[in-house]
Amino acid sequence: QVQLVESGGGSVQAGGSLRLSCAAPGYTYSSYCMGWFRQAPGKEREGVATIGSDSSTSYADSVKGRFTISKDNAKVTLYLQMNSLKPEDTAMYYCAAGYRPYGRCRGLPGDYRDMTYWGKGTLVTISS
């Protein structure tokens, strides 16, 4: 069982930045695709960014150029650096992981169906 614990959410004004973290104690990334997903009120959960064990990345079009996903294998921590935040980025952000052969992600939006482990989420609120 993979336990994922998110942190780093908060409230910032549009144009600001936040960095989300996802700790996965006692776990290694070698066989998993990992990613960040978000769900805004009244909307379906959507993929934001994913990263494979080979560090290949995939981003939703809405965040390309503004968000960066990364991981620290030594600390077993996943990050999402979010810059130039917009009010439409307001959502609950979830860290997720799913087993994939060789840890390779399919790429968004397909990665969503591979996610089997989910954190409880961290809330991001962007004011205009």
mmCIF file of N, CA and C in Angstrom:
data_model
loop_
_atom_site.group_PDB
_atom_site.id
_atom_site.type_symbol
_atom_site.label_atom_id
_atom_site.label_comp_id
_atom_site.label_asym_id
_atom_site.label_seq_id
_atom_site.Cartn_x
_atom_site.Cartn_y
_atom_site.Cartn_z
ATOM 1 N N GLN A 1 0.845 -1.182 0.000
ATOM 2 C CA GLN A 1 0.000 0.000 0.000
ATOM 3 C C GLN A 1 0.886 1.240 0.000
ATOM 4 N N VAL A 2 0.673 2.110 -0.966
ATOM 5 C CA VAL A 2 1.440 3.353 -1.061
ATOM 6 C C VAL A 2 0.649 4.460 -0.390
ATOM 7 N N GLN A 3 1.261 5.116 0.562
ATOM 8 C CA GLN A 3 0.621 6.251 1.212
ATOM 9 C C GLN A 3 1.219 7.537 0.683
ATOM 10 N N LEU A 4 0.376 8.443 0.281
ATOM 11 C CA LEU A 4 0.810 9.707 -0.288
ATOM 12 C C LEU A 4 0.259 10.846 0.560
ATOM 13 N N VAL A 5 1.128 11.786 0.924
ATOM 14 C CA VAL A 5 0.731 12.894 1.784
ATOM 15 C C VAL A 5 1.126 14.203 1.125
ATOM 16 N N GLU A 6 0.134 14.989 0.734
ATOM 17 C CA GLU A 6 0.383 16.267 0.085
ATOM 18 C C GLU A 6 0.535 17.386 1.113
ATOM 19 N N SER A 7 1.263 18.422 0.709
ATOM 20 C CA SER A 7 1.373 19.633 1.509
ATOM 21 C C SER A 7 1.709 20.778 0.574
ATOM 22 N N GLY A 8 1.591 22.001 1.085
ATOM 23 C CA GLY A 8 2.010 23.167 0.328
ATOM 24 C C GLY A 8 0.895 23.999 -0.260
ATOM 25 N N GLY A 9 -0.341 23.551 -0.118
ATOM 26 C CA GLY A 9 -1.441 24.352 -0.632
ATOM 27 C C GLY A 9 -1.634 25.624 0.175
ATOM 28 N N GLY A 10 -2.462 26.493 -0.339
ATOM 29 C CA GLY A 10 -2.720 27.743 0.362
ATOM 30 C C GLY A 10 -3.456 28.708 -0.524
ATOM 31 N N SER A 11 -3.519 29.959 -0.063
ATOM 32 C CA SER A 11 -4.212 31.010 -0.800
ATOM 33 C C SER A 11 -3.207 32.062 -1.226
ATOM 34 N N VAL A 12 -3.210 32.367 -2.515
ATOM 35 C CA VAL A 12 -2.331 33.413 -3.048
ATOM 36 C C VAL A 12 -3.104 34.219 -4.074
ATOM 37 N N GLN A 13 -2.571 35.382 -4.395
ATOM 38 C CA GLN A 13 -3.197 36.209 -5.418
ATOM 39 C C GLN A 13 -2.758 35.751 -6.808
ATOM 40 N N ALA A 14 -3.564 36.084 -7.780
ATOM 41 C CA ALA A 14 -3.230 35.758 -9.157
ATOM 42 C C ALA A 14 -1.846 36.321 -9.499
ATOM 43 N N GLY A 15 -1.096 35.512 -10.222
ATOM 44 C CA GLY A 15 0.268 35.881 -10.571
ATOM 45 C C GLY A 15 1.306 35.340 -9.603
ATOM 46 N N GLY A 16 0.857 34.850 -8.478
ATOM 47 C CA GLY A 16 1.756 34.321 -7.468
ATOM 48 C C GLY A 16 2.190 32.892 -7.750
ATOM 49 N N SER A 17 2.927 32.338 -6.797
ATOM 50 C CA SER A 17 3.481 30.989 -6.948
ATOM 51 C C SER A 17 3.233 30.162 -5.693
ATOM 52 N N LEU A 18 3.169 28.877 -5.893
ATOM 53 C CA LEU A 18 3.098 27.913 -4.801
ATOM 54 C C LEU A 18 3.874 26.674 -5.217
ATOM 55 N N ARG A 19 4.396 25.950 -4.227
ATOM 56 C CA ARG A 19 5.022 24.665 -4.511
ATOM 57 C C ARG A 19 4.341 23.601 -3.671
ATOM 58 N N LEU A 20 3.792 22.623 -4.331
ATOM 59 C CA LEU A 20 3.178 21.498 -3.651
ATOM 60 C C LEU A 20 4.195 20.372 -3.511
ATOM 61 N N SER A 21 4.069 19.652 -2.403
ATOM 62 C CA SER A 21 4.941 18.502 -2.164
ATOM 63 C C SER A 21 4.086 17.276 -1.871
ATOM 64 N N CYS A 22 4.616 16.125 -2.218
ATOM 65 C CA CYS A 22 3.925 14.870 -1.956
ATOM 66 C C CYS A 22 4.954 13.873 -1.453
ATOM 67 N N ALA A 23 4.815 13.502 -0.193
ATOM 68 C CA ALA A 23 5.743 12.547 0.413
ATOM 69 C C ALA A 23 5.174 11.148 0.296
ATOM 70 N N ALA A 24 6.061 10.216 0.026
ATOM 71 C CA ALA A 24 5.661 8.810 -0.106
ATOM 72 C C ALA A 24 6.618 7.960 0.717
ATOM 73 N N PRO A 25 6.485 7.979 2.018
ATOM 74 C CA PRO A 25 7.428 7.278 2.880
ATOM 75 C C PRO A 25 7.453 5.777 2.642
ATOM 76 N N GLY A 26 8.666 5.231 2.611
ATOM 77 C CA GLY A 26 8.812 3.788 2.463
ATOM 78 C C GLY A 26 8.504 3.269 1.087
ATOM 79 N N TYR A 27 8.653 4.121 0.096
ATOM 80 C CA TYR A 27 8.235 3.767 -1.255
ATOM 81 C C TYR A 27 9.307 4.217 -2.243
ATOM 82 N N THR A 28 9.423 3.498 -3.331
ATOM 83 C CA THR A 28 10.357 3.910 -4.382
ATOM 84 C C THR A 28 9.587 4.158 -5.675
ATOM 85 N N TYR A 29 10.116 5.006 -6.502
ATOM 86 C CA TYR A 29 9.418 5.420 -7.707
ATOM 87 C C TYR A 29 9.669 4.517 -8.903
ATOM 88 N N SER A 30 10.520 3.522 -8.763
ATOM 89 C CA SER A 30 11.046 2.837 -9.934
ATOM 90 C C SER A 30 9.993 2.193 -10.824
ATOM 91 N N SER A 31 8.854 1.817 -10.289
ATOM 92 C CA SER A 31 7.859 1.107 -11.088
ATOM 93 C C SER A 31 6.548 1.859 -11.215
ATOM 94 N N TYR A 32 6.560 3.144 -10.892
ATOM 95 C CA TYR A 32 5.306 3.875 -10.851
ATOM 96 C C TYR A 32 5.360 5.148 -11.678
ATOM 97 N N CYS A 33 4.238 5.404 -12.321
ATOM 98 C CA CYS A 33 3.979 6.726 -12.867
ATOM 99 C C CYS A 33 3.346 7.534 -11.739
ATOM 100 N N MET A 34 3.763 8.776 -11.560
ATOM 101 C CA MET A 34 3.214 9.610 -10.508
ATOM 102 C C MET A 34 2.740 10.924 -11.098
ATOM 103 N N GLY A 35 1.808 11.547 -10.418
ATOM 104 C CA GLY A 35 1.319 12.793 -10.976
ATOM 105 C C GLY A 35 0.502 13.622 -10.013
ATOM 106 N N TRP A 36 0.153 14.782 -10.507
ATOM 107 C CA TRP A 36 -0.726 15.707 -9.810
ATOM 108 C C TRP A 36 -2.018 15.846 -10.605
ATOM 109 N N PHE A 37 -3.112 15.802 -9.868
ATOM 110 C CA PHE A 37 -4.432 15.952 -10.446
ATOM 111 C C PHE A 37 -5.184 16.989 -9.629
ATOM 112 N N ARG A 38 -6.201 17.576 -10.193
ATOM 113 C CA ARG A 38 -6.945 18.581 -9.454
ATOM 114 C C ARG A 38 -8.426 18.478 -9.739
ATOM 115 N N GLN A 39 -9.189 18.949 -8.774
ATOM 116 C CA GLN A 39 -10.640 18.956 -8.928
ATOM 117 C C GLN A 39 -11.186 20.262 -8.385
ATOM 118 N N ALA A 40 -11.782 21.032 -9.255
ATOM 119 C CA ALA A 40 -12.419 22.278 -8.870
ATOM 120 C C ALA A 40 -13.874 21.999 -8.492
ATOM 121 N N PRO A 41 -14.468 22.873 -7.701
ATOM 122 C CA PRO A 41 -15.867 22.667 -7.303
ATOM 123 C C PRO A 41 -16.778 22.531 -8.520
ATOM 124 N N GLY A 42 -17.582 21.475 -8.517
ATOM 125 C CA GLY A 42 -18.522 21.266 -9.596
ATOM 126 C C GLY A 42 -17.933 20.721 -10.871
ATOM 127 N N LYS A 43 -16.644 20.384 -10.839
ATOM 128 C CA LYS A 43 -15.994 19.880 -12.051
ATOM 129 C C LYS A 43 -15.403 18.501 -11.800
ATOM 130 N N GLU A 44 -15.102 17.803 -12.881
ATOM 131 C CA GLU A 44 -14.475 16.496 -12.771
ATOM 132 C C GLU A 44 -12.981 16.650 -12.463
ATOM 133 N N ARG A 45 -12.434 15.595 -11.866
ATOM 134 C CA ARG A 45 -11.003 15.601 -11.602
ATOM 135 C C ARG A 45 -10.241 15.517 -12.926
ATOM 136 N N GLU A 46 -9.165 16.288 -13.015
ATOM 137 C CA GLU A 46 -8.395 16.336 -14.248
ATOM 138 C C GLU A 46 -6.909 16.223 -13.964
ATOM 139 N N GLY A 47 -6.193 15.740 -14.946
ATOM 140 C CA GLY A 47 -4.756 15.633 -14.805
ATOM 141 C C GLY A 47 -4.076 16.970 -14.969
ATOM 142 N N VAL A 48 -3.072 17.225 -14.173
ATOM 143 C CA VAL A 48 -2.286 18.456 -14.254
ATOM 144 C C VAL A 48 -0.911 18.159 -14.842
ATOM 145 N N ALA A 49 -0.220 17.195 -14.244
ATOM 146 C CA ALA A 49 1.117 16.829 -14.718
ATOM 147 C C ALA A 49 1.468 15.445 -14.202
ATOM 148 N N THR A 50 2.216 14.692 -14.997
ATOM 149 C CA THR A 50 2.692 13.384 -14.567
ATOM 150 C C THR A 50 4.169 13.241 -14.877
ATOM 151 N N ILE A 51 4.807 12.318 -14.142
ATOM 152 C CA ILE A 51 6.229 12.079 -14.337
ATOM 153 C C ILE A 51 6.510 10.600 -14.166
ATOM 154 N N GLY A 52 7.312 10.053 -15.062
ATOM 155 C CA GLY A 52 7.651 8.650 -15.000
ATOM 156 C C GLY A 52 8.949 8.402 -14.256
ATOM 157 N N SER A 53 9.277 7.143 -14.075
ATOM 158 C CA SER A 53 10.513 6.806 -13.371
ATOM 159 C C SER A 53 11.736 7.271 -14.160
ATOM 160 N N ASP A 54 11.554 7.455 -15.473
ATOM 161 C CA ASP A 54 12.652 7.974 -16.296
ATOM 162 C C ASP A 54 12.653 9.495 -16.356
ATOM 163 N N SER A 55 11.797 10.106 -15.536
ATOM 164 C CA SER A 55 11.665 11.565 -15.444
ATOM 165 C C SER A 55 11.020 12.206 -16.661
ATOM 166 N N SER A 56 10.431 11.407 -17.539
ATOM 167 C CA SER A 56 9.671 11.995 -18.637
ATOM 168 C C SER A 56 8.406 12.625 -18.061
ATOM 169 N N THR A 57 7.985 13.737 -18.628
ATOM 170 C CA THR A 57 6.866 14.485 -18.068
ATOM 171 C C THR A 57 5.772 14.728 -19.095
ATOM 172 N N SER A 58 4.582 14.965 -18.574
ATOM 173 C CA SER A 58 3.440 15.300 -19.398
ATOM 174 C C SER A 58 2.632 16.350 -18.658
ATOM 175 N N TYR A 59 2.120 17.340 -19.384
ATOM 176 C CA TYR A 59 1.376 18.432 -18.763
ATOM 177 C C TYR A 59 0.049 18.656 -19.475
ATOM 178 N N ALA A 60 -0.915 19.086 -18.705
ATOM 179 C CA ALA A 60 -2.153 19.563 -19.304
ATOM 180 C C ALA A 60 -1.857 20.861 -20.049
ATOM 181 N N ASP A 61 -2.546 21.083 -21.146
ATOM 182 C CA ASP A 61 -2.303 22.285 -21.937
ATOM 183 C C ASP A 61 -2.489 23.552 -21.105
ATOM 184 N N SER A 62 -3.427 23.505 -20.176
ATOM 185 C CA SER A 62 -3.757 24.696 -19.398
ATOM 186 C C SER A 62 -2.641 25.129 -18.458
ATOM 187 N N VAL A 63 -1.681 24.254 -18.191
ATOM 188 C CA VAL A 63 -0.620 24.607 -17.238
ATOM 189 C C VAL A 63 0.767 24.617 -17.869
ATOM 190 N N LYS A 64 0.853 24.249 -19.128
ATOM 191 C CA LYS A 64 2.165 24.224 -19.783
ATOM 192 C C LYS A 64 2.824 25.585 -19.728
ATOM 193 N N GLY A 65 4.098 25.580 -19.392
ATOM 194 C CA GLY A 65 4.841 26.825 -19.295
ATOM 195 C C GLY A 65 4.704 27.527 -17.957
ATOM 196 N N ARG A 66 3.768 27.079 -17.127
ATOM 197 C CA ARG A 66 3.564 27.708 -15.811
ATOM 198 C C ARG A 66 3.881 26.750 -14.663
ATOM 199 N N PHE A 67 3.572 25.465 -14.847
ATOM 200 C CA PHE A 67 3.787 24.465 -13.793
ATOM 201 C C PHE A 67 4.942 23.546 -14.178
ATOM 202 N N THR A 68 5.653 23.083 -13.150
ATOM 203 C CA THR A 68 6.736 22.127 -13.368
ATOM 204 C C THR A 68 6.634 21.003 -12.356
ATOM 205 N N ILE A 69 6.588 19.779 -12.849
ATOM 206 C CA ILE A 69 6.581 18.614 -11.969
ATOM 207 C C ILE A 69 8.001 18.066 -11.860
ATOM 208 N N SER A 70 8.355 17.641 -10.659
ATOM 209 C CA SER A 70 9.683 17.077 -10.454
ATOM 210 C C SER A 70 9.631 16.112 -9.287
ATOM 211 N N LYS A 71 10.699 15.344 -9.115
ATOM 212 C CA LYS A 71 10.752 14.408 -7.998
ATOM 213 C C LYS A 71 12.158 14.310 -7.466
ATOM 214 N N ASP A 72 12.236 14.045 -6.197
ATOM 215 C CA ASP A 72 13.516 13.837 -5.529
ATOM 216 C C ASP A 72 13.525 12.384 -5.071
ATOM 217 N N ASN A 73 14.260 11.555 -5.796
ATOM 218 C CA ASN A 73 14.242 10.124 -5.477
ATOM 219 C C ASN A 73 14.824 9.852 -4.089
ATOM 220 N N ALA A 74 15.813 10.602 -3.700
ATOM 221 C CA ALA A 74 16.442 10.373 -2.396
ATOM 222 C C ALA A 74 15.456 10.665 -1.263
ATOM 223 N N LYS A 75 14.668 11.714 -1.432
ATOM 224 C CA LYS A 75 13.702 12.089 -0.394
ATOM 225 C C LYS A 75 12.342 11.431 -0.601
ATOM 226 N N VAL A 76 12.214 10.723 -1.727
ATOM 227 C CA VAL A 76 10.947 10.087 -2.089
ATOM 228 C C VAL A 76 9.824 11.117 -2.002
ATOM 229 N N THR A 77 10.016 12.208 -2.694
ATOM 230 C CA THR A 77 9.065 13.315 -2.666
ATOM 231 C C THR A 77 8.813 13.810 -4.077
ATOM 232 N N LEU A 78 7.542 14.067 -4.354
ATOM 233 C CA LEU A 78 7.104 14.613 -5.631
ATOM 234 C C LEU A 78 6.758 16.076 -5.425
ATOM 235 N N TYR A 79 7.072 16.905 -6.408
ATOM 236 C CA TYR A 79 6.810 18.337 -6.298
ATOM 237 C C TYR A 79 5.992 18.834 -7.493
ATOM 238 N N LEU A 80 5.288 19.926 -7.253
ATOM 239 C CA LEU A 80 4.648 20.664 -8.339
ATOM 240 C C LEU A 80 4.887 22.149 -8.076
ATOM 241 N N GLN A 81 5.752 22.731 -8.876
ATOM 242 C CA GLN A 81 6.002 24.163 -8.796
ATOM 243 C C GLN A 81 4.993 24.858 -9.684
ATOM 244 N N MET A 82 4.221 25.754 -9.098
ATOM 245 C CA MET A 82 3.162 26.444 -9.826
ATOM 246 C C MET A 82 3.448 27.934 -9.835
ATOM 247 N N ASN A 83 3.665 28.476 -11.019
ATOM 248 C CA ASN A 83 3.935 29.901 -11.192
ATOM 249 C C ASN A 83 2.839 30.554 -12.002
ATOM 250 N N SER A 84 2.802 31.871 -11.959
ATOM 251 C CA SER A 84 1.809 32.634 -12.726
ATOM 252 C C SER A 84 0.409 32.071 -12.512
ATOM 253 N N LEU A 85 0.070 31.882 -11.272
ATOM 254 C CA LEU A 85 -1.207 31.251 -10.944
ATOM 255 C C LEU A 85 -2.386 32.133 -11.348
ATOM 256 N N LYS A 86 -3.461 31.449 -11.746
ATOM 257 C CA LYS A 86 -4.673 32.124 -12.197
ATOM 258 C C LYS A 86 -5.851 31.689 -11.322
ATOM 259 N N PRO A 87 -6.887 32.487 -11.249
ATOM 260 C CA PRO A 87 -8.058 32.066 -10.465
ATOM 261 C C PRO A 87 -8.608 30.710 -10.902
ATOM 262 N N GLU A 88 -8.501 30.398 -12.176
ATOM 263 C CA GLU A 88 -9.011 29.105 -12.653
ATOM 264 C C GLU A 88 -8.153 27.923 -12.217
ATOM 265 N N ASP A 89 -7.027 28.178 -11.579
ATOM 266 C CA ASP A 89 -6.224 27.101 -10.997
ATOM 267 C C ASP A 89 -6.738 26.688 -9.625
ATOM 268 N N THR A 90 -7.705 27.421 -9.112
ATOM 269 C CA THR A 90 -8.275 27.093 -7.811
ATOM 270 C C THR A 90 -8.900 25.702 -7.843
ATOM 271 N N ALA A 91 -8.452 24.845 -6.923
ATOM 272 C CA ALA A 91 -8.927 23.462 -6.893
ATOM 273 C C ALA A 91 -8.295 22.730 -5.718
ATOM 274 N N MET A 92 -8.802 21.533 -5.466
ATOM 275 C CA MET A 92 -8.115 20.609 -4.572
ATOM 276 C C MET A 92 -7.122 19.844 -5.438
ATOM 277 N N TYR A 93 -5.879 19.830 -5.016
ATOM 278 C CA TYR A 93 -4.836 19.161 -5.773
ATOM 279 C C TYR A 93 -4.470 17.840 -5.097
ATOM 280 N N TYR A 94 -4.422 16.792 -5.903
ATOM 281 C CA TYR A 94 -4.154 15.450 -5.402
ATOM 282 C C TYR A 94 -2.882 14.886 -6.024
ATOM 283 N N CYS A 95 -2.115 14.238 -5.194
ATOM 284 C CA CYS A 95 -0.976 13.464 -5.643
ATOM 285 C C CYS A 95 -1.453 12.035 -5.883
ATOM 286 N N ALA A 96 -0.940 11.386 -6.910
ATOM 287 C CA ALA A 96 -1.378 10.035 -7.219
ATOM 288 C C ALA A 96 -0.237 9.217 -7.792
ATOM 289 N N ALA A 97 -0.364 7.908 -7.692
ATOM 290 C CA ALA A 97 0.650 6.997 -8.215
ATOM 291 C C ALA A 97 -0.026 5.754 -8.771
ATOM 292 N N GLY A 98 0.583 5.225 -9.813
ATOM 293 C CA GLY A 98 0.038 4.016 -10.402
ATOM 294 C C GLY A 98 1.147 3.171 -11.001
ATOM 295 N N TYR A 99 1.041 1.863 -10.830
ATOM 296 C CA TYR A 99 2.062 0.983 -11.377
ATOM 297 C C TYR A 99 2.016 1.000 -12.891
ATOM 298 N N ARG A 100 3.168 1.088 -13.493
ATOM 299 C CA ARG A 100 3.295 1.032 -14.937
ATOM 300 C C ARG A 100 4.560 0.245 -15.266
ATOM 301 N N PRO A 101 4.558 -0.544 -16.332
ATOM 302 C CA PRO A 101 5.775 -1.241 -16.731
ATOM 303 C C PRO A 101 6.942 -0.276 -16.876
ATOM 304 N N TYR A 102 8.013 -0.586 -16.187
ATOM 305 C CA TYR A 102 9.228 0.248 -16.186
ATOM 306 C C TYR A 102 8.956 1.656 -15.640
ATOM 307 N N GLY A 103 7.810 1.852 -15.030
ATOM 308 C CA GLY A 103 7.487 3.148 -14.454
ATOM 309 C C GLY A 103 7.217 4.224 -15.489
ATOM 310 N N ARG A 104 6.887 3.835 -16.703
ATOM 311 C CA ARG A 104 6.673 4.818 -17.770
ATOM 312 C C ARG A 104 5.214 5.240 -17.824
ATOM 313 N N CYS A 105 5.012 6.544 -17.840
ATOM 314 C CA CYS A 105 3.654 7.074 -17.944
ATOM 315 C C CYS A 105 3.172 7.014 -19.395
ATOM 316 N N ARG A 106 1.855 6.921 -19.565
ATOM 317 C CA ARG A 106 1.280 6.968 -20.911
ATOM 318 C C ARG A 106 1.308 8.408 -21.444
ATOM 319 N N GLY A 107 1.171 9.369 -20.515
ATOM 320 C CA GLY A 107 0.978 10.757 -20.893
ATOM 321 C C GLY A 107 -0.458 11.149 -20.609
ATOM 322 N N LEU A 108 -0.678 12.396 -20.265
ATOM 323 C CA LEU A 108 -2.033 12.875 -20.017
ATOM 324 C C LEU A 108 -2.791 12.986 -21.328
ATOM 325 N N PRO A 109 -4.101 12.764 -21.326
ATOM 326 C CA PRO A 109 -4.937 12.470 -20.168
ATOM 327 C C PRO A 109 -4.994 10.987 -19.791
ATOM 328 N N GLY A 110 -4.362 10.109 -20.531
ATOM 329 C CA GLY A 110 -4.458 8.677 -20.287
ATOM 330 C C GLY A 110 -3.954 8.211 -18.944
ATOM 331 N N ASP A 111 -3.015 8.968 -18.360
ATOM 332 C CA ASP A 111 -2.427 8.521 -17.096
ATOM 333 C C ASP A 111 -3.456 8.396 -15.986
ATOM 334 N N TYR A 112 -4.531 9.116 -16.095
ATOM 335 C CA TYR A 112 -5.525 9.123 -15.015
ATOM 336 C C TYR A 112 -5.993 7.717 -14.681
ATOM 337 N N ARG A 113 -6.236 6.914 -15.713
ATOM 338 C CA ARG A 113 -6.803 5.587 -15.469
ATOM 339 C C ARG A 113 -5.806 4.625 -14.842
ATOM 340 N N ASP A 114 -4.528 4.984 -14.847
ATOM 341 C CA ASP A 114 -3.513 4.110 -14.241
ATOM 342 C C ASP A 114 -3.292 4.405 -12.762
ATOM 343 N N MET A 115 -3.834 5.493 -12.271
ATOM 344 C CA MET A 115 -3.587 5.886 -10.888
ATOM 345 C C MET A 115 -4.407 5.017 -9.935
ATOM 346 N N THR A 116 -3.713 4.373 -9.006
ATOM 347 C CA THR A 116 -4.391 3.507 -8.042
ATOM 348 C C THR A 116 -4.243 3.991 -6.607
ATOM 349 N N TYR A 117 -3.269 4.846 -6.372
ATOM 350 C CA TYR A 117 -3.059 5.377 -5.023
ATOM 351 C C TYR A 117 -3.228 6.892 -5.068
ATOM 352 N N TRP A 118 -3.972 7.398 -4.100
ATOM 353 C CA TRP A 118 -4.282 8.827 -4.065
ATOM 354 C C TRP A 118 -4.044 9.389 -2.679
ATOM 355 N N GLY A 119 -3.526 10.614 -2.638
ATOM 356 C CA GLY A 119 -3.461 11.334 -1.385
ATOM 357 C C GLY A 119 -4.805 11.956 -1.074
ATOM 358 N N LYS A 120 -4.881 12.620 0.054
ATOM 359 C CA LYS A 120 -6.150 13.224 0.467
ATOM 360 C C LYS A 120 -6.360 14.608 -0.112
ATOM 361 N N GLY A 121 -5.317 15.165 -0.680
ATOM 362 C CA GLY A 121 -5.450 16.449 -1.350
ATOM 363 C C GLY A 121 -5.003 17.628 -0.517
ATOM 364 N N THR A 122 -4.643 18.697 -1.224
ATOM 365 C CA THR A 122 -4.304 19.956 -0.585
ATOM 366 C C THR A 122 -4.974 21.066 -1.391
ATOM 367 N N LEU A 123 -5.580 22.012 -0.704
ATOM 368 C CA LEU A 123 -6.396 23.028 -1.352
ATOM 369 C C LEU A 123 -5.554 24.215 -1.808
ATOM 370 N N VAL A 124 -5.771 24.603 -3.058
ATOM 371 C CA VAL A 124 -5.128 25.778 -3.632
ATOM 372 C C VAL A 124 -6.218 26.772 -4.021
ATOM 373 N N THR A 125 -6.106 27.990 -3.506
ATOM 374 C CA THR A 125 -7.096 29.028 -3.792
ATOM 375 C C THR A 125 -6.377 30.246 -4.341
ATOM 376 N N ILE A 126 -6.784 30.661 -5.527
ATOM 377 C CA ILE A 126 -6.163 31.817 -6.176
ATOM 378 C C ILE A 126 -7.194 32.928 -6.290
ATOM 379 N N SER A 127 -6.871 34.061 -5.733
ATOM 380 C CA SER A 127 -7.782 35.195 -5.787
ATOM 381 C C SER A 127 -7.349 36.180 -6.873
ATOM 382 N N SER A 128 -8.331 36.838 -7.452
ATOM 383 C CA SER A 128 -8.035 37.788 -8.537
ATOM 384 C C SER A 128 -7.747 39.171 -8.013
#
